[in-house]
PDB file of C-alpha atoms in Angstrom:
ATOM      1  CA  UNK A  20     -86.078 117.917 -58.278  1.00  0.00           C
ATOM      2  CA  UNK A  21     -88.149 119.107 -55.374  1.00  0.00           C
ATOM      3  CA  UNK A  22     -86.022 122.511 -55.517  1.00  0.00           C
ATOM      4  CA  UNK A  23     -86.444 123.003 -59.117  1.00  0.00           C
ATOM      5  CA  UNK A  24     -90.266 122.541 -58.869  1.00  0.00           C
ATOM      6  CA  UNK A  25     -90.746 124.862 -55.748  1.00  0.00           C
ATOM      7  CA  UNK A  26     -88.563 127.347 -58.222  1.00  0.00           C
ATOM      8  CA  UNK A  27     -91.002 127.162 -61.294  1.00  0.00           C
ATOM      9  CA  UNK A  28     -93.811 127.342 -58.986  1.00  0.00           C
ATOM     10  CA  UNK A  29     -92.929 130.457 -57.574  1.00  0.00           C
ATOM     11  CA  UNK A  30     -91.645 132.151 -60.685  1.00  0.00           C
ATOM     12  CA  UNK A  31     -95.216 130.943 -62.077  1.00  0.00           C
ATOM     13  CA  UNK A  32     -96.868 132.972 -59.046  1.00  0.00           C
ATOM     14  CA  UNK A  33     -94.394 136.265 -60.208  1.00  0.00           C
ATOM     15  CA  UNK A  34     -96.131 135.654 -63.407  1.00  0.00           C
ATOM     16  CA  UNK A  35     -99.272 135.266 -62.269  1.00  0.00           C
ATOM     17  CA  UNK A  36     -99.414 138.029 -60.119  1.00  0.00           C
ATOM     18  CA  UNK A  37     -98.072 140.578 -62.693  1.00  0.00           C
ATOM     19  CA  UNK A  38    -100.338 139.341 -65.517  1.00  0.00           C
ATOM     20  CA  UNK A  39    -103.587 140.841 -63.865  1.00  0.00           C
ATOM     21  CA  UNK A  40    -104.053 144.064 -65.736  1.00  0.00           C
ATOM     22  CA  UNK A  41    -107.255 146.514 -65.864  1.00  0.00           C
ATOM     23  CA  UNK A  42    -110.042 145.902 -68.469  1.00  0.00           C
ATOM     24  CA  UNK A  43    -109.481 148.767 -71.465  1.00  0.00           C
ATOM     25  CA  UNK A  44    -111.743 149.177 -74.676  1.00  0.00           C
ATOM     26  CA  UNK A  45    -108.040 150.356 -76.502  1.00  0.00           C
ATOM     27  CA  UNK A  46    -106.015 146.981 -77.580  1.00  0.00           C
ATOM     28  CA  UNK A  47    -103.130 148.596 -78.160  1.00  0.00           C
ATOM     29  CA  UNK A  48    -102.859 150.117 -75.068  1.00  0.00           C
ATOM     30  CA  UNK A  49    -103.682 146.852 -73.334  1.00  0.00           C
ATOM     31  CA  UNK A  50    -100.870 144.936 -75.628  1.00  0.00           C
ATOM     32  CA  UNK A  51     -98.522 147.529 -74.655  1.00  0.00           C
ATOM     33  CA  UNK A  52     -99.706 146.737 -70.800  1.00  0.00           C
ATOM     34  CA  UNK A  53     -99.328 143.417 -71.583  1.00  0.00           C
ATOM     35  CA  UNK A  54     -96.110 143.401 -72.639  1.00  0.00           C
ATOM     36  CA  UNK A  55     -95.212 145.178 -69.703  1.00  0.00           C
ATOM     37  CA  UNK A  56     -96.192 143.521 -67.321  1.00  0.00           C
ATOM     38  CA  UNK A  57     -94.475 140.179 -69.248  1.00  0.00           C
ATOM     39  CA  UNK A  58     -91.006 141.865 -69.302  1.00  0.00           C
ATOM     40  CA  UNK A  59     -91.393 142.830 -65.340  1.00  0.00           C
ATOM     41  CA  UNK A  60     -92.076 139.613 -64.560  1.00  0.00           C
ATOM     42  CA  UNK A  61     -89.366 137.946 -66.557  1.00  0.00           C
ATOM     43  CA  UNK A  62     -87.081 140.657 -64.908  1.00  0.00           C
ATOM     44  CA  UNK A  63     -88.146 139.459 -61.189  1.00  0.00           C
ATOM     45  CA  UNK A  64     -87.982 135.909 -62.505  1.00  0.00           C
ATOM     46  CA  UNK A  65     -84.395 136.282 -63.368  1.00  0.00           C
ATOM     47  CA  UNK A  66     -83.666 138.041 -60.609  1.00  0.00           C
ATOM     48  CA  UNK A  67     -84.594 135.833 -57.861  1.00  0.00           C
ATOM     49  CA  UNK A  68     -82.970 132.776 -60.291  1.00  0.00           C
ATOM     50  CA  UNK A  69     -79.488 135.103 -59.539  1.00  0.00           C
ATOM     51  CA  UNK A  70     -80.436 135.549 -56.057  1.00  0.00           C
ATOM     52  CA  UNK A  71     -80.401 131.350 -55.982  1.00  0.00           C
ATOM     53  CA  UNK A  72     -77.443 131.185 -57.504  1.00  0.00           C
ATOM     54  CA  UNK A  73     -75.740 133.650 -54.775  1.00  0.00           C
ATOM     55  CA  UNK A  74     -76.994 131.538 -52.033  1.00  0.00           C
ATOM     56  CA  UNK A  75     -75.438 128.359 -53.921  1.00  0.00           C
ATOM     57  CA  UNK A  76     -78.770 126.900 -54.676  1.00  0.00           C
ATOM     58  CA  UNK A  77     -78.236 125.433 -58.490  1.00  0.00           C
ATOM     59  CA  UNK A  78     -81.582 123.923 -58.038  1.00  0.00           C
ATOM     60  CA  UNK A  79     -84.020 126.587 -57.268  1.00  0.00           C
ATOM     61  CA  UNK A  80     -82.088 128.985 -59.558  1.00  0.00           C
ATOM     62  CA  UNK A  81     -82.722 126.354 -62.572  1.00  0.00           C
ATOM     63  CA  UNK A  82     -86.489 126.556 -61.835  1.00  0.00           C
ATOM     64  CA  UNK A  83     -86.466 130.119 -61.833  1.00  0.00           C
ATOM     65  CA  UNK A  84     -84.837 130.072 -65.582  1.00  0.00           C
ATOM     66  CA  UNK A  85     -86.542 127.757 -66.630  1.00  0.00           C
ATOM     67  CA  UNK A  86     -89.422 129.339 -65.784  1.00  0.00           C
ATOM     68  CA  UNK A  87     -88.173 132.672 -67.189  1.00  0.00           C
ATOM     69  CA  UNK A  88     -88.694 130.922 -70.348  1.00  0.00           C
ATOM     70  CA  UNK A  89     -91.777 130.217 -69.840  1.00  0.00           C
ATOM     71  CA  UNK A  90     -92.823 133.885 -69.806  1.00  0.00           C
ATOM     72  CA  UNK A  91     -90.403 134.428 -72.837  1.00  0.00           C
ATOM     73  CA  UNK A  92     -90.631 131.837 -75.064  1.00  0.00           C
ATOM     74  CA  UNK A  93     -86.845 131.042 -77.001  1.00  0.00           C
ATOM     75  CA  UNK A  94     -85.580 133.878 -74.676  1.00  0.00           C
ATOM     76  CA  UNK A  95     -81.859 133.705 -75.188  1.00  0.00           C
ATOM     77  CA  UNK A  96     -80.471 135.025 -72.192  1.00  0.00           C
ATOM     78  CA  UNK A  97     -82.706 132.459 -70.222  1.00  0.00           C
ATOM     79  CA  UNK A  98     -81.654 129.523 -72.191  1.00  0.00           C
ATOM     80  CA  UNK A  99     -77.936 130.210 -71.974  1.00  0.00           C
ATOM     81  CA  UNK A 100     -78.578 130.667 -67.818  1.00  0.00           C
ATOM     82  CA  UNK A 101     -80.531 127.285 -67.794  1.00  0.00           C
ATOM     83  CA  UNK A 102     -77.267 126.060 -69.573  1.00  0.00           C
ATOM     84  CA  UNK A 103     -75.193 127.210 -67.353  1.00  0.00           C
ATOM     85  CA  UNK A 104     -77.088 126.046 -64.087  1.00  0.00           C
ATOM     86  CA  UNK A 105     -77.475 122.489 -65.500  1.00  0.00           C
ATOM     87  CA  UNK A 106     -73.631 122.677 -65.879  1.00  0.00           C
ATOM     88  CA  UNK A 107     -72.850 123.763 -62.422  1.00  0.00           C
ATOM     89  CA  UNK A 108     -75.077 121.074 -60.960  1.00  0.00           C
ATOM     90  CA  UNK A 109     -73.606 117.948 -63.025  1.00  0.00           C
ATOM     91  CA  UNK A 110     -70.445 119.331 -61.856  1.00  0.00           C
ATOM     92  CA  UNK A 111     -71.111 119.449 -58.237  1.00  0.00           C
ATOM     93  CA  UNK A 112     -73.718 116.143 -58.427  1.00  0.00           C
ATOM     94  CA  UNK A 113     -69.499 114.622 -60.241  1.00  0.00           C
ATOM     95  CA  UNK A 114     -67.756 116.047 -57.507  1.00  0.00           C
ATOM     96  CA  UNK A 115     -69.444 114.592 -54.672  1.00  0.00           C
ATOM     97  CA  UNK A 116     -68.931 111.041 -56.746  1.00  0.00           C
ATOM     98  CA  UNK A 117     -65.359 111.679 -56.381  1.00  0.00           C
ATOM     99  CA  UNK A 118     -65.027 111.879 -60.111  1.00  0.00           C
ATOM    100  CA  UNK A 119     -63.267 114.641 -60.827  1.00  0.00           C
ATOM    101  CA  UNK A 120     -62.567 114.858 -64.069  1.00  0.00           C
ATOM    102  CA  UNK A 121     -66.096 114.878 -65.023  1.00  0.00           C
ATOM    103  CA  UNK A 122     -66.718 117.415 -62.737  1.00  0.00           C
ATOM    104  CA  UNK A 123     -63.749 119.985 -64.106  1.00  0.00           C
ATOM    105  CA  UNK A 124     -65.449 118.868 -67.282  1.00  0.00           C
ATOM    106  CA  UNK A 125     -69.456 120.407 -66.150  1.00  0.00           C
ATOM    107  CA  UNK A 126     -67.742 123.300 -64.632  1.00  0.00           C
ATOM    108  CA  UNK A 127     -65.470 124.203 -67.328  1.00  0.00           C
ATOM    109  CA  UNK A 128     -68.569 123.952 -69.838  1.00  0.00           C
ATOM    110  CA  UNK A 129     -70.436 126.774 -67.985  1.00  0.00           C
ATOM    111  CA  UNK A 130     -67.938 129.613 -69.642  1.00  0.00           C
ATOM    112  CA  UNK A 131     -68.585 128.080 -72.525  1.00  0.00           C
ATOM    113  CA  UNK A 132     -71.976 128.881 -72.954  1.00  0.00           C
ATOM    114  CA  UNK A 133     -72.781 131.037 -75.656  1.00  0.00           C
ATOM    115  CA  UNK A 134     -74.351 134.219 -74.115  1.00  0.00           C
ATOM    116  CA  UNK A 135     -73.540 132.885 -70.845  1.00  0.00           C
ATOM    117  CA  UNK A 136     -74.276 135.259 -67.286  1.00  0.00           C
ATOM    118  CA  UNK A 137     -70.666 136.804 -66.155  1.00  0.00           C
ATOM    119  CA  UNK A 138     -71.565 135.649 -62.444  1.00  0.00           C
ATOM    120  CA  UNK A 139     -72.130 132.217 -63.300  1.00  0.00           C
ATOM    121  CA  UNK A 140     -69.048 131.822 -65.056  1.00  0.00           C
ATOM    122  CA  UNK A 141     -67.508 133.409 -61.694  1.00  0.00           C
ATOM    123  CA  UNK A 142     -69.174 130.359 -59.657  1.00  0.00           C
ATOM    124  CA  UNK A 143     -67.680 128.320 -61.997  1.00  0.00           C
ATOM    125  CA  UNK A 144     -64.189 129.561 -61.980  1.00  0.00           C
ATOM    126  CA  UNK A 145     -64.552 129.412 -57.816  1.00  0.00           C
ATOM    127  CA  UNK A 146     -66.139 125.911 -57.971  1.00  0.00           C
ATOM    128  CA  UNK A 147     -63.030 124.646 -60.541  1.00  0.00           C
ATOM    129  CA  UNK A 148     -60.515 125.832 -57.761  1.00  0.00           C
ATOM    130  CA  UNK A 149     -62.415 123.519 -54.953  1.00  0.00           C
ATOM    131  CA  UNK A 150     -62.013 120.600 -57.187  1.00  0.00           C
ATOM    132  CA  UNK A 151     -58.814 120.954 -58.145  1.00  0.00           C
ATOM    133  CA  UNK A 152     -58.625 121.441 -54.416  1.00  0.00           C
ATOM    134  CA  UNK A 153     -60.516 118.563 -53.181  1.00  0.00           C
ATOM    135  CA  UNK A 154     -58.534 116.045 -56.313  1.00  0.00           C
ATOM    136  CA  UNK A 155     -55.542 117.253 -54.779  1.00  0.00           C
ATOM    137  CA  UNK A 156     -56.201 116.429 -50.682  1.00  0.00           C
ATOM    138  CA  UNK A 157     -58.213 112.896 -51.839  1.00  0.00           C
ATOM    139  CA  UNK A 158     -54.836 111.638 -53.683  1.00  0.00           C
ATOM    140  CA  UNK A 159     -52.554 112.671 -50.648  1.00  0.00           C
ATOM    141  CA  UNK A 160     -54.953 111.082 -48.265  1.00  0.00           C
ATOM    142  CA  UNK A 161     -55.476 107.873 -50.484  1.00  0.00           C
ATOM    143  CA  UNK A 162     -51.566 107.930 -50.556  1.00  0.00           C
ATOM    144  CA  UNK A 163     -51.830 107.737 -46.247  1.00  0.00           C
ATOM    145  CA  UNK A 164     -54.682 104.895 -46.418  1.00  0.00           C
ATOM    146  CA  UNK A 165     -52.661 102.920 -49.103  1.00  0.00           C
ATOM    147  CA  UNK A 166     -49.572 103.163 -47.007  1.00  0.00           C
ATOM    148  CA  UNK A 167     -51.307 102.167 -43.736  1.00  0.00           C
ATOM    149  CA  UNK A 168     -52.672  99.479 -45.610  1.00  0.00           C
ATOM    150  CA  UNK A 169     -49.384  98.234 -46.639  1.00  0.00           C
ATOM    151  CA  UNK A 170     -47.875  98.627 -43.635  1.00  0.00           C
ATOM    152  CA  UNK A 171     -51.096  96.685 -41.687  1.00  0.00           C
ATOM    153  CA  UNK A 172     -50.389  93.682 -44.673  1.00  0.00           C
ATOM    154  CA  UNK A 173     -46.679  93.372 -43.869  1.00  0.00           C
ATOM    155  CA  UNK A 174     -47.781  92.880 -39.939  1.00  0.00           C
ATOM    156  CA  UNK A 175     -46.154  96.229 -39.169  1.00  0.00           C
ATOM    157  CA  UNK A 176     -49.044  97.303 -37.205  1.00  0.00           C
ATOM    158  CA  UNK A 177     -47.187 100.171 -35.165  1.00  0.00           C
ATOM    159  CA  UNK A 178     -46.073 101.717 -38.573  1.00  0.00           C
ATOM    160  CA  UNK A 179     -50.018 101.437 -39.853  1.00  0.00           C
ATOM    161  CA  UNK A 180     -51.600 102.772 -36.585  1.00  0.00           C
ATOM    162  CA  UNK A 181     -48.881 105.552 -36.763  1.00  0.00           C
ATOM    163  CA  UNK A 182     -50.280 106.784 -40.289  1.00  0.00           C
ATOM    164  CA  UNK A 183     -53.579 106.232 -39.709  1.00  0.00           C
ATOM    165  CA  UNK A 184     -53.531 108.258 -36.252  1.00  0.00           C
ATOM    166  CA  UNK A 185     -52.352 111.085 -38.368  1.00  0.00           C
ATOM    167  CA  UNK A 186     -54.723 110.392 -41.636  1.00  0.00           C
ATOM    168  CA  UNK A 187     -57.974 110.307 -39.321  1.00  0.00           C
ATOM    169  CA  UNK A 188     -56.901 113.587 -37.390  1.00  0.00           C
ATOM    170  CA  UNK A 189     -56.680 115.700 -40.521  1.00  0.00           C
ATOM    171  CA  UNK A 190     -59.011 119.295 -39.687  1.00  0.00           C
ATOM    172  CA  UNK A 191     -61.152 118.251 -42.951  1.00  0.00           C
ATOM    173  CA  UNK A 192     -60.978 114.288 -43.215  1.00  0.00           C
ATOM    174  CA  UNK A 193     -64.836 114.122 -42.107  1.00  0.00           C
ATOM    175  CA  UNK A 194     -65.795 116.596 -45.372  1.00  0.00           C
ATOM    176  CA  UNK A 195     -68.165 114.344 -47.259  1.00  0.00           C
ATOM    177  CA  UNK A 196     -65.773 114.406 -50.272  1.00  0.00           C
ATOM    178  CA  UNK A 197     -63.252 111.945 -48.417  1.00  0.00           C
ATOM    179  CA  UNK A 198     -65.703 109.698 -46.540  1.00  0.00           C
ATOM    180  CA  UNK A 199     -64.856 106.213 -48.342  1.00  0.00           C
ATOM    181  CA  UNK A 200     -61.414 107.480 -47.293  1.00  0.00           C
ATOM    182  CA  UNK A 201     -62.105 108.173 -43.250  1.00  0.00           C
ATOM    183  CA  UNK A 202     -64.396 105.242 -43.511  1.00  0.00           C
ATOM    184  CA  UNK A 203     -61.337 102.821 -44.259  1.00  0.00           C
ATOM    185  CA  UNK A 204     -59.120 104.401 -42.218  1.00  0.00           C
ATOM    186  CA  UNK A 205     -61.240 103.960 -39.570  1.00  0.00           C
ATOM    187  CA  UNK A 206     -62.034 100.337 -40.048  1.00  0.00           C
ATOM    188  CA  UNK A 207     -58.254  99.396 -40.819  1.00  0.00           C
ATOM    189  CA  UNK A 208     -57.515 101.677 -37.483  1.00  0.00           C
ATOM    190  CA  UNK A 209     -59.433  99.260 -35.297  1.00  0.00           C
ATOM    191  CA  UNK A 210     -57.860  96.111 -37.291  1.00  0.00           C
ATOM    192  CA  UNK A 211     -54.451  97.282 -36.519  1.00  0.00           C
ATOM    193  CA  UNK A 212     -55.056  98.716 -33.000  1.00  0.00           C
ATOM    194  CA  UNK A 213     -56.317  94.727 -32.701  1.00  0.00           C
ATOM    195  CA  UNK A 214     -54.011  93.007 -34.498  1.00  0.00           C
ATOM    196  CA  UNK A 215     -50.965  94.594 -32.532  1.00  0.00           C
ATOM    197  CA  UNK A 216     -52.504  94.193 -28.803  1.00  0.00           C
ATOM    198  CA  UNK A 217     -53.150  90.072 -29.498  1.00  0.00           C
ATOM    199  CA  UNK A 218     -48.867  90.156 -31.288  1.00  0.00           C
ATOM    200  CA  UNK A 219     -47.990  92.114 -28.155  1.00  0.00           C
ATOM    201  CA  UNK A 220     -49.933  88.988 -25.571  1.00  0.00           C
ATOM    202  CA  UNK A 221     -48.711  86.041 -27.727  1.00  0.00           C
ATOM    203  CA  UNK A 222     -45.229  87.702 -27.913  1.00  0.00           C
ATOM    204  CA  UNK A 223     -44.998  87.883 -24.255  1.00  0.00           C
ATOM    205  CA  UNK A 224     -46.008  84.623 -23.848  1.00  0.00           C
ATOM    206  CA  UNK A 225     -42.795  83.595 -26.024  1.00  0.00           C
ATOM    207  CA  UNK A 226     -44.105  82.263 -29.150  1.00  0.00           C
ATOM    208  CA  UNK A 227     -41.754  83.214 -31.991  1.00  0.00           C
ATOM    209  CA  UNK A 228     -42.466  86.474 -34.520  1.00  0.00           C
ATOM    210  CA  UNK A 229     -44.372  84.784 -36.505  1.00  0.00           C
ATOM    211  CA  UNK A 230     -46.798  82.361 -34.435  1.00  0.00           C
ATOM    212  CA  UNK A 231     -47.039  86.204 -32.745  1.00  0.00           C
ATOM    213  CA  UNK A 232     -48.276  87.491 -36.065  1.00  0.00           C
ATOM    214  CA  UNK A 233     -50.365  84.313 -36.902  1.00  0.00           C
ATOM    215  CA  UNK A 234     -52.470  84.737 -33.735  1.00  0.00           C
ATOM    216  CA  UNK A 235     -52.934  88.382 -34.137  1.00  0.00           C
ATOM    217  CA  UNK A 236     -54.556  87.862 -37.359  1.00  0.00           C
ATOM    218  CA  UNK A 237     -56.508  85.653 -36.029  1.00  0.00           C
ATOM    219  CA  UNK A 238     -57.716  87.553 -32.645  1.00  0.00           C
ATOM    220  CA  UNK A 239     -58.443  90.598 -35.206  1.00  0.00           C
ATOM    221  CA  UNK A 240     -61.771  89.774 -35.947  1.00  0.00           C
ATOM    222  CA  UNK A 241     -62.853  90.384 -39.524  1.00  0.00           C
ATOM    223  CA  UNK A 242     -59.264  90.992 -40.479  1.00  0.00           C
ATOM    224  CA  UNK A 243     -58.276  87.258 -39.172  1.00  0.00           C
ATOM    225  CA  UNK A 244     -56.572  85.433 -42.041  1.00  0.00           C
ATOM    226  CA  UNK A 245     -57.796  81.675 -43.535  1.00  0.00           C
ATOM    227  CA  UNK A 246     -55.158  80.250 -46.288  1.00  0.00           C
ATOM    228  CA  UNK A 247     -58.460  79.016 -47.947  1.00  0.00           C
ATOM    229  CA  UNK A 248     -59.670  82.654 -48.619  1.00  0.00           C
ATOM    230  CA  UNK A 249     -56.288  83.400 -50.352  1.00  0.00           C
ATOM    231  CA  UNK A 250     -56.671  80.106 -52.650  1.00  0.00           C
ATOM    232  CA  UNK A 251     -58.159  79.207 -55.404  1.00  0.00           C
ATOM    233  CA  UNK A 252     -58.216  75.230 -56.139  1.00  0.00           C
ATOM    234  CA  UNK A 253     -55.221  75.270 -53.775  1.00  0.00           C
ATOM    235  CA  UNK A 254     -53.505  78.208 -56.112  1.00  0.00           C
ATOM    236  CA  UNK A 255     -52.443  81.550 -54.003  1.00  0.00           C
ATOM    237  CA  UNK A 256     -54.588  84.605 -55.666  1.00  0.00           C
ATOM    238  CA  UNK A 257     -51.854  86.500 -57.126  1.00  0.00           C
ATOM    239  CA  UNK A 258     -51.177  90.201 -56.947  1.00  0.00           C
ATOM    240  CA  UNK A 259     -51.812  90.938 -60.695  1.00  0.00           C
ATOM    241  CA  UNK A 260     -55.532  89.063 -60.069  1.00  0.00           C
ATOM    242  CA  UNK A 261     -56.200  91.424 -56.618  1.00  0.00           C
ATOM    243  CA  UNK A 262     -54.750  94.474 -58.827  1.00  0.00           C
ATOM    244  CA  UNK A 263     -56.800  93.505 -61.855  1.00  0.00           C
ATOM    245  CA  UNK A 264     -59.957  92.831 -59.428  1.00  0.00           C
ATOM    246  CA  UNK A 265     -59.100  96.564 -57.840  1.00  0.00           C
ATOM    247  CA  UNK A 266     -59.386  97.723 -61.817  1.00  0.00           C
ATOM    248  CA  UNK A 267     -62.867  96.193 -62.134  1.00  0.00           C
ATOM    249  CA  UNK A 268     -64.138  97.443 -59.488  1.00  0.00           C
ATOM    250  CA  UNK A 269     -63.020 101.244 -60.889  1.00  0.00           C
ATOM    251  CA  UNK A 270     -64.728 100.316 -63.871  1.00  0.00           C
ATOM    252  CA  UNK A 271     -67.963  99.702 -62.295  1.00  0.00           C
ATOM    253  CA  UNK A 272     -67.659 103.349 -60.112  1.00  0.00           C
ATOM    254  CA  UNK A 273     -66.415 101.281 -57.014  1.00  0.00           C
ATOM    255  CA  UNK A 274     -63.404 103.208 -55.209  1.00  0.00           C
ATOM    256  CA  UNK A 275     -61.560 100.003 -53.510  1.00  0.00           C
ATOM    257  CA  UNK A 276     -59.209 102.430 -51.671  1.00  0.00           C
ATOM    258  CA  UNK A 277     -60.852 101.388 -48.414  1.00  0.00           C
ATOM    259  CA  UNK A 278     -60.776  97.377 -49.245  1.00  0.00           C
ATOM    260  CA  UNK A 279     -58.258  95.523 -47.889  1.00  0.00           C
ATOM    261  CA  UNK A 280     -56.446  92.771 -50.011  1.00  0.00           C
ATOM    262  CA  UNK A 281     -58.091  89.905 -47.689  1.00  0.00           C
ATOM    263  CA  UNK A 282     -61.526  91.924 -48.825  1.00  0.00           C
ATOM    264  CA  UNK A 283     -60.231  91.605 -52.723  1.00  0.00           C
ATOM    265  CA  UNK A 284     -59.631  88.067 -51.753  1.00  0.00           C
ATOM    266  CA  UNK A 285     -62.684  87.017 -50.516  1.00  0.00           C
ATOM    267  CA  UNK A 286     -64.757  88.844 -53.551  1.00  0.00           C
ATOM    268  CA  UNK A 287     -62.564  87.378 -56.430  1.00  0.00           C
ATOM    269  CA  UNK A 288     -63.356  83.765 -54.467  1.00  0.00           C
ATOM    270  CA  UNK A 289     -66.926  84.492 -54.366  1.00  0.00           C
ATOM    271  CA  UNK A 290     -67.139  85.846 -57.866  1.00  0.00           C
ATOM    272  CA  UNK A 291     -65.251  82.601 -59.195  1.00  0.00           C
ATOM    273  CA  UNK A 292     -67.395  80.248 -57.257  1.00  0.00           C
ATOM    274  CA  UNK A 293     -70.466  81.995 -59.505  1.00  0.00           C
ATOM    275  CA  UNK A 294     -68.430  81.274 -62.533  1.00  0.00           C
ATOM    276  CA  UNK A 295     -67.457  84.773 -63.129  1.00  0.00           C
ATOM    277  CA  UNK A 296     -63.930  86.410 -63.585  1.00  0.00           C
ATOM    278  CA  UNK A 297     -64.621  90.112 -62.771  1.00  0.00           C
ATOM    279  CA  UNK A 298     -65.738  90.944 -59.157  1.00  0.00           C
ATOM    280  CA  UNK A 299     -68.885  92.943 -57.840  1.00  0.00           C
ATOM    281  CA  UNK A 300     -68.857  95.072 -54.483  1.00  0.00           C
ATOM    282  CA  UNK A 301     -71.650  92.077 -53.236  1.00  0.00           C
ATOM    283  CA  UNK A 302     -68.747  89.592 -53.804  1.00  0.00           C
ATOM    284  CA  UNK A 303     -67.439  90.985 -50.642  1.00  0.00           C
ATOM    285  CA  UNK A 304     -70.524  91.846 -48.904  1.00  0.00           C
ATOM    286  CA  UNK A 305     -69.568  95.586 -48.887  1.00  0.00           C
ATOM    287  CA  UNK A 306     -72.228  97.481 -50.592  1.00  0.00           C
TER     288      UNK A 306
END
């Protein structure tokens, strides 16, 4: 917002500046100045909204044609670039949600602007190939934190640390588009890394596999394991309830990716002590 109001205020100064025009007894010939001077400073309007635009900054250029209309009034090439801009900018304000259908969505409805600016449907077509990009590397690196996380539930904490070494030294895995991601991976990292130093102390003290994996639950810190956070009334929380809780939580814009099963445990416990069947991120003290 700050952007788009520094935009208008400096497209209002273009205005200003080439709206002061010499006194004249002949009113045609100062309409004619007048109109003039309007259409040059809708043209350097316009052109510093493209200038934005080249320098990838959606919000400045919007103030610029929105201010263009301003100076002309139902101008059609300045409504169809305001359009345009508003479409970019819900489409990279969806992208950096992760939601990436919406944001194919924005960006494909920039081209489909009647009268729409050539250039703008160019940044579109370049910011549709990043998402389909960015959809693409998310789901592959979801697919390594699921895995880990599988592997970290089944106690096979070499075989978690192993993926998760390789997830959290992708060249790009710090990009703000996959933070929940390298956020998780980085908190199940230190679990497992845990979890398989206490199995390796208990195992050489000879206690059987799975007192071994018992204790290292238990020295992991916040990954330790109580049997009364996987009950309910003395009933073992199912998969399908953990999968349906999982569902929820994508229905309220929560990506669980990065929640352990214990952490869907613990929510859907909370959530039922409140009397309520459908979990909240506060259920597990997580957002």
């Amino acid at each position: 917002m700050k952007k788009i109001l520094i935009g208008v205020a400096a497209a209002l100064a273009l205005f200003s500046l080439a709206g002061c025009q010499p006194k004249g007894n002949d009113s045609a010939s100062a309409a004619s100045t007048q109109a003039a001077q309007t259409t040059s400073s809708y043209t350097a309007i316009i052109r510093a909204g493209r200038d934005a635009v080249s320098n990838k900054a959606y919000d400045q250029a919007l103030g610029y044609f929105q201010s263009a209309l301003l100076t002309k009034s139902s101008d059609k090439k300045a409504t169809a670039l305001v359009k345009q801009t508003k479409a970019l900018i819900e489409a990279q304000n969806s992208l950096s949600k992760n939601s990436f259908n919406a944001a194919k969505s924005s960006a494909a409805a920039v081209k489909t602007v009647t009268g729409g600016d050539s250039s703008l449907n160019s940044v579109a077509d370049e910011l549709l190939t990043t998402i389909n990009k960015v959809q693409t590397t998310y789901k592959a690196y979801q697919g390594q934190l699921q895995k880990a996380q599988t592997a970290y539930d089944q106690q096979d904490y070499a075989g978690a640390i192993a993926t998760l070494n390789q997830l959290v030294n992708q060249s790009d895995i710090a990009d703000s588009y996959y933070a929940t991601i390298y956020t998780g991976a980085l908190k199940l990292q230190v679990g497992a890394i845990s979890a398989q130093n206490a199995s390796g102390s208990t195992a050489g003290n000879g206690s059987s596999a799975s007192s071994s994996s018992s204790n290292a639950a238990s020295g992991s810190g916040e990954y330790s394991v109580d049997k009364n956070d996987t009950e309910i009334n003395g009933e073992k929380i199912t998969a399908a309830q953990i999968q349906q809780a999982r569902k929820d939580l994508q229905a309220q814009g929560i990506d669980s990716v990065s929640w352990s099963d214990l952490d869907i445990m613990k929510a859907i416990k909370v959530a039922h002590a409140d009397g309520r069947t459908k979990i909240t991120p506060q259920d597990a003290g997580l957002k």
